Amino acid sequence: MKVAVKECGGCNSRLDKKALINLIKEKLVNKGVDFVPFTSPEYDVLISISGCHVNCAAKNASEFMPDGVTLIVVHEYIVDGIYTMNIEEMSEIIVSKILKLKEKVLKANEA
């Protein structure tokens, strides 16, 4: 499973994006998930991370996404429309989504 991360420019960030990304990566160590640049021609999941409510990272994310990619949108403390309290909770939601998708892909490949 390949995951890419696209970040906003951080002009009005209320979120420690680097800490969130590092936490996600730590939780996915040895889980068969590789992180690649968002400009890579191939990945399964794109995590779009914006530090504030404007959500600029997601606005043009589709321009970079290969077909069939799952988009996870993070802006401020919201993950895919779910309000969270901190980056720990955010990371748990994101990691869970990635691992569920990975399991679904593995099952589909076995069929």
Coordinates of N, CA and C in Angstrom, one line a residue:
M1 N 0.9 -1.2 0.0 CA 0.0 0.0 0.0 C 0.9 1.2 0.0
K2 N 0.7 2.1 -0.9 CA 1.4 3.4 -1.0 C 0.6 4.5 -0.6
V3 N 1.1 5.4 0.2 CA 0.4 6.6 0.7 C 1.2 7.8 0.4
A4 N 0.5 8.9 -0.1 CA 1.2 10.2 -0.4 C 0.5 11.2 0.5
V5 N 1.3 12.2 0.8 CA 0.8 13.3 1.7 C 0.9 14.6 0.9
K6 N -0.1 15.4 0.8 CA -0.1 16.8 0.2 C -0.4 17.8 1.3
E7 N 0.5 18.7 1.6 CA 0.3 19.7 2.6 C 0.0 21.1 2.0
C8 N -0.7 21.9 2.8 CA -0.9 23.3 2.5 C 0.4 24.0 2.7
G9 N 0.5 25.3 2.4 CA 1.7 26.1 2.6 C 1.9 26.5 4.0
G10 N 0.9 26.4 4.8 CA 1.1 26.7 6.3 C 1.0 28.2 6.6
C11 N 0.3 29.0 5.8 CA 0.3 30.4 6.0 C -0.5 30.8 7.2
N12 N -1.5 30.0 7.6 CA -2.4 30.3 8.7 C -2.7 29.0 9.6
S13 N -1.6 28.2 9.7 CA -1.8 26.9 10.3 C -2.1 26.9 11.7
R14 N -3.1 26.2 12.1 CA -3.5 26.0 13.5 C -3.2 24.5 14.0
L15 N -2.6 23.8 13.1 CA -2.3 22.4 13.2 C -0.8 22.1 13.0
D16 N -0.2 21.3 13.9 CA 1.1 20.9 13.7 C 1.2 19.8 12.7
K17 N 1.2 20.1 11.4 CA 1.1 19.2 10.4 C 2.3 18.1 10.4
K18 N 3.5 18.6 10.7 CA 4.6 17.7 10.7 C 4.5 16.7 11.8
A19 N 4.0 17.1 13.0 CA 3.8 16.2 14.1 C 2.7 15.1 13.7
L20 N 1.7 15.5 13.1 CA 0.6 14.6 12.7 C 1.2 13.6 11.7
I21 N 1.9 14.1 10.7 CA 2.5 13.2 9.7 C 3.4 12.2 10.3
N22 N 4.3 12.7 11.2 CA 5.2 11.8 11.9 C 4.5 10.7 12.7
L23 N 3.4 11.1 13.4 CA 2.7 10.2 14.2 C 2.0 9.1 13.3
I24 N 1.5 9.5 12.2 CA 0.9 8.6 11.3 C 1.9 7.6 10.8
K25 N 3.1 8.1 10.4 CA 4.1 7.2 9.9 C 4.6 6.2 11.0
E26 N 4.7 6.7 12.2 CA 5.1 5.9 13.3 C 4.2 4.7 13.5
K27 N 2.9 5.0 13.4 CA 1.8 4.0 13.7 C 1.7 3.0 12.5
L28 N 2.3 3.3 11.4 CA 2.2 2.5 10.2 C 3.5 1.7 9.9
V29 N 4.5 1.9 10.8 CA 5.8 1.2 10.6 C 5.5 -0.3 10.7
N30 N 6.1 -1.1 9.8 CA 6.0 -2.5 9.7 C 4.5 -3.0 9.5
K31 N 3.7 -2.1 8.8 CA 2.3 -2.5 8.5 C 2.2 -2.7 7.0
G32 N 3.3 -2.6 6.2 CA 3.2 -2.8 4.8 C 2.7 -1.5 4.1
V33 N 3.0 -0.4 4.7 CA 2.6 0.9 4.1 C 3.8 1.7 3.8
D34 N 4.0 2.2 2.5 CA 5.1 3.0 2.1 C 4.6 4.4 1.8
F35 N 5.4 5.4 2.2 CA 5.0 6.8 1.9 C 5.8 7.2 0.7
V36 N 5.1 7.8 -0.3 CA 5.7 8.3 -1.5 C 5.4 9.8 -1.7
P37 N 6.1 10.5 -2.5 CA 5.7 11.9 -2.8 C 4.4 12.0 -3.5
F38 N 3.6 13.1 -3.2 CA 2.3 13.2 -3.8 C 2.4 13.4 -5.3
T39 N 3.5 13.7 -5.9 CA 3.7 13.9 -7.3 C 4.1 12.5 -7.9
S40 N 4.2 11.5 -7.1 CA 4.5 10.1 -7.6 C 3.4 9.7 -8.6
P41 N 3.7 8.9 -9.6 CA 2.7 8.5 -10.6 C 1.8 7.4 -10.0
E42 N 2.1 6.8 -8.9 CA 1.3 5.7 -8.4 C 1.3 5.7 -6.8
Y43 N 0.1 5.7 -6.3 CA -0.2 5.5 -4.9 C -1.7 5.2 -4.7
D44 N -2.0 4.6 -3.5 CA -3.3 4.2 -3.2 C -4.2 5.2 -2.4
V45 N -3.5 5.9 -1.6 CA -4.2 6.9 -0.7 C -3.4 8.2 -0.7
L46 N -4.2 9.3 -0.8 CA -3.6 10.7 -0.7 C -4.2 11.3 0.6
I47 N -3.3 11.7 1.5 CA -3.8 12.4 2.7 C -3.5 13.9 2.4
S48 N -4.6 14.7 2.3 CA -4.5 16.1 2.0 C -4.6 16.8 3.4
I49 N -3.5 17.5 3.8 CA -3.5 18.2 5.1 C -3.4 19.7 5.0
S50 N -4.5 20.3 5.5 CA -4.5 21.8 5.5 C -4.5 22.2 7.0
G51 N -3.8 23.2 7.4 CA -3.6 23.6 8.8 C -4.8 24.5 9.3
C52 N -5.7 24.9 8.4 CA -6.8 25.8 8.9 C -8.1 25.4 8.1
H53 N -9.1 26.2 8.4 CA -10.4 25.9 7.8 C -10.5 26.1 6.3
V54 N -9.6 26.9 5.7 CA -9.7 27.2 4.3 C -9.5 25.9 3.4
N55 N -8.7 25.0 3.9 CA -8.6 23.7 3.3 C -8.0 23.8 1.9
C56 N -7.0 24.6 1.7 CA -6.4 24.8 0.4 C -5.7 23.6 -0.2
A57 N -5.1 22.7 0.7 CA -4.4 21.5 0.2 C -5.4 20.6 -0.6
A58 N -6.6 20.6 -0.2 CA -7.6 19.7 -0.9 C -8.2 20.3 -2.2
K59 N -8.1 21.6 -2.3 CA -8.7 22.3 -3.5 C -8.2 21.8 -4.8
N60 N -6.9 21.5 -4.9 CA -6.4 21.1 -6.2 C -5.8 19.7 -6.1
A61 N -6.2 18.9 -5.1 CA -5.6 17.6 -4.9 C -5.9 16.7 -6.1
S62 N -7.1 16.8 -6.6 CA -7.5 15.9 -7.7 C -6.6 16.0 -8.9
E63 N -5.9 17.2 -9.1 CA -5.0 17.4 -10.2 C -3.8 16.4 -10.2
F64 N -3.5 16.0 -8.9 CA -2.3 15.2 -8.7 C -2.6 13.7 -8.6
M65 N -3.8 13.4 -8.3 CA -4.2 12.1 -7.9 C -4.3 11.1 -9.2
P66 N -3.6 10.0 -9.1 CA -3.9 9.0 -10.2 C -5.3 8.4 -10.0
D67 N -5.9 7.8 -11.0 CA -7.2 7.2 -10.9 C -7.3 6.2 -9.8
G68 N -8.4 6.1 -9.2 CA -8.6 5.1 -8.2 C -8.1 5.3 -6.8
V69 N -7.5 6.5 -6.6 CA -6.9 6.9 -5.3 C -8.0 7.3 -4.3
T70 N -7.8 6.8 -3.1 CA -8.7 7.2 -2.0 C -8.1 8.5 -1.4
L71 N -9.0 9.5 -1.2 CA -8.6 10.8 -0.7 C -9.0 10.9 0.8
I72 N -8.1 11.2 1.7 CA -8.4 11.5 3.1 C -8.2 13.0 3.3
V73 N -9.2 13.8 3.6 CA -9.1 15.2 3.8 C -9.0 15.6 5.2
V74 N -7.9 16.3 5.5 CA -7.7 16.8 6.9 C -7.6 18.4 6.8
H75 N -8.4 19.0 7.6 CA -8.2 20.5 7.7 C -8.5 20.9 9.1
E76 N -7.6 21.7 9.6 CA -7.6 22.1 11.0 C -7.7 20.8 11.8
Y77 N -8.7 20.5 12.7 CA -8.8 19.3 13.5 C -9.9 18.4 13.0
I78 N -10.2 18.5 11.7 CA -11.3 17.7 11.1 C -10.7 16.7 10.1
V79 N -11.1 15.4 10.2 CA -10.7 14.4 9.3 C -11.9 13.8 8.6
D80 N -12.0 14.0 7.3 CA -13.1 13.6 6.5 C -14.5 13.9 7.1
G81 N -14.6 15.1 7.7 CA -15.8 15.6 8.3 C -16.0 15.2 9.7
I82 N -15.0 14.5 10.3 CA -15.1 14.1 11.7 C -14.3 15.0 12.5
Y83 N -15.0 15.7 13.5 CA -14.3 16.7 14.3 C -13.5 15.9 15.4
T84 N -12.2 16.3 15.6 CA -11.3 15.6 16.6 C -10.8 16.7 17.6
M85 N -10.2 16.1 18.6 CA -9.7 17.0 19.7 C -8.2 17.3 19.6
N86 N -7.5 16.3 19.0 CA -6.0 16.5 19.0 C -5.4 15.6 17.9
I87 N -4.1 15.7 17.7 CA -3.4 15.0 16.6 C -3.4 13.5 16.9
E88 N -3.4 13.1 18.2 CA -3.5 11.6 18.5 C -4.8 11.0 17.9
E89 N -5.9 11.7 18.2 CA -7.2 11.2 17.7 C -7.2 11.2 16.2
M90 N -6.7 12.3 15.6 CA -6.6 12.4 14.2 C -5.8 11.3 13.5
S91 N -4.7 11.0 14.1 CA -3.8 10.0 13.6 C -4.5 8.6 13.7
E92 N -5.2 8.3 14.7 CA -5.9 7.1 14.9 C -7.0 6.9 13.8
I93 N -7.7 7.9 13.5 CA -8.7 7.9 12.4 C -8.1 7.6 11.1
I94 N -7.0 8.3 10.8 CA -6.3 8.2 9.5 C -5.7 6.8 9.3
V95 N -5.0 6.4 10.3 CA -4.4 5.1 10.3 C -5.4 4.0 10.1
S96 N -6.5 4.1 10.8 CA -7.6 3.1 10.7 C -8.1 3.1 9.3
K97 N -8.4 4.2 8.7 CA -8.9 4.3 7.3 C -7.9 3.6 6.4
I98 N -6.6 3.9 6.5 CA -5.6 3.3 5.6 C -5.5 1.8 5.8
L99 N -5.5 1.3 7.0 CA -5.4 -0.1 7.3 C -6.7 -0.9 6.8
K100 N -7.9 -0.3 6.9 CA -9.1 -0.9 6.4 C -9.1 -1.0 4.9
L101 N -8.6 0.1 4.3 CA -8.5 0.1 2.8 C -7.4 -1.0 2.4
K102 N -6.3 -1.1 3.1 CA -5.3 -2.1 2.7 C -5.9 -3.5 2.8
E103 N -6.7 -3.8 3.9 CA -7.3 -5.1 4.1 C -8.3 -5.3 2.9
K104 N -9.1 -4.3 2.6 CA -10.0 -4.5 1.5 C -9.3 -4.8 0.2
V105 N -8.2 -4.1 -0.1 CA -7.5 -4.4 -1.4 C -6.9 -5.8 -1.3
L106 N -6.4 -6.2 -0.2 CA -5.8 -7.6 -0.1 C -6.9 -8.6 -0.3
K107 N -8.1 -8.4 0.2 CA -9.2 -9.4 0.0 C -9.6 -9.4 -1.4
A108 N -9.6 -8.3 -2.1 CA -10.0 -8.2 -3.5 C -9.0 -8.9 -4.4
N109 N -7.7 -8.8 -4.0 CA -6.7 -9.4 -4.8 C -6.7 -11.0 -4.6
E110 N -7.2 -11.4 -3.5 CA -7.3 -12.9 -3.2 C -8.4 -13.5 -4.0
A111 N -9.4 -12.7 -4.3 CA -10.6 -13.3 -4.9 C -10.4 -13.6 -6.4

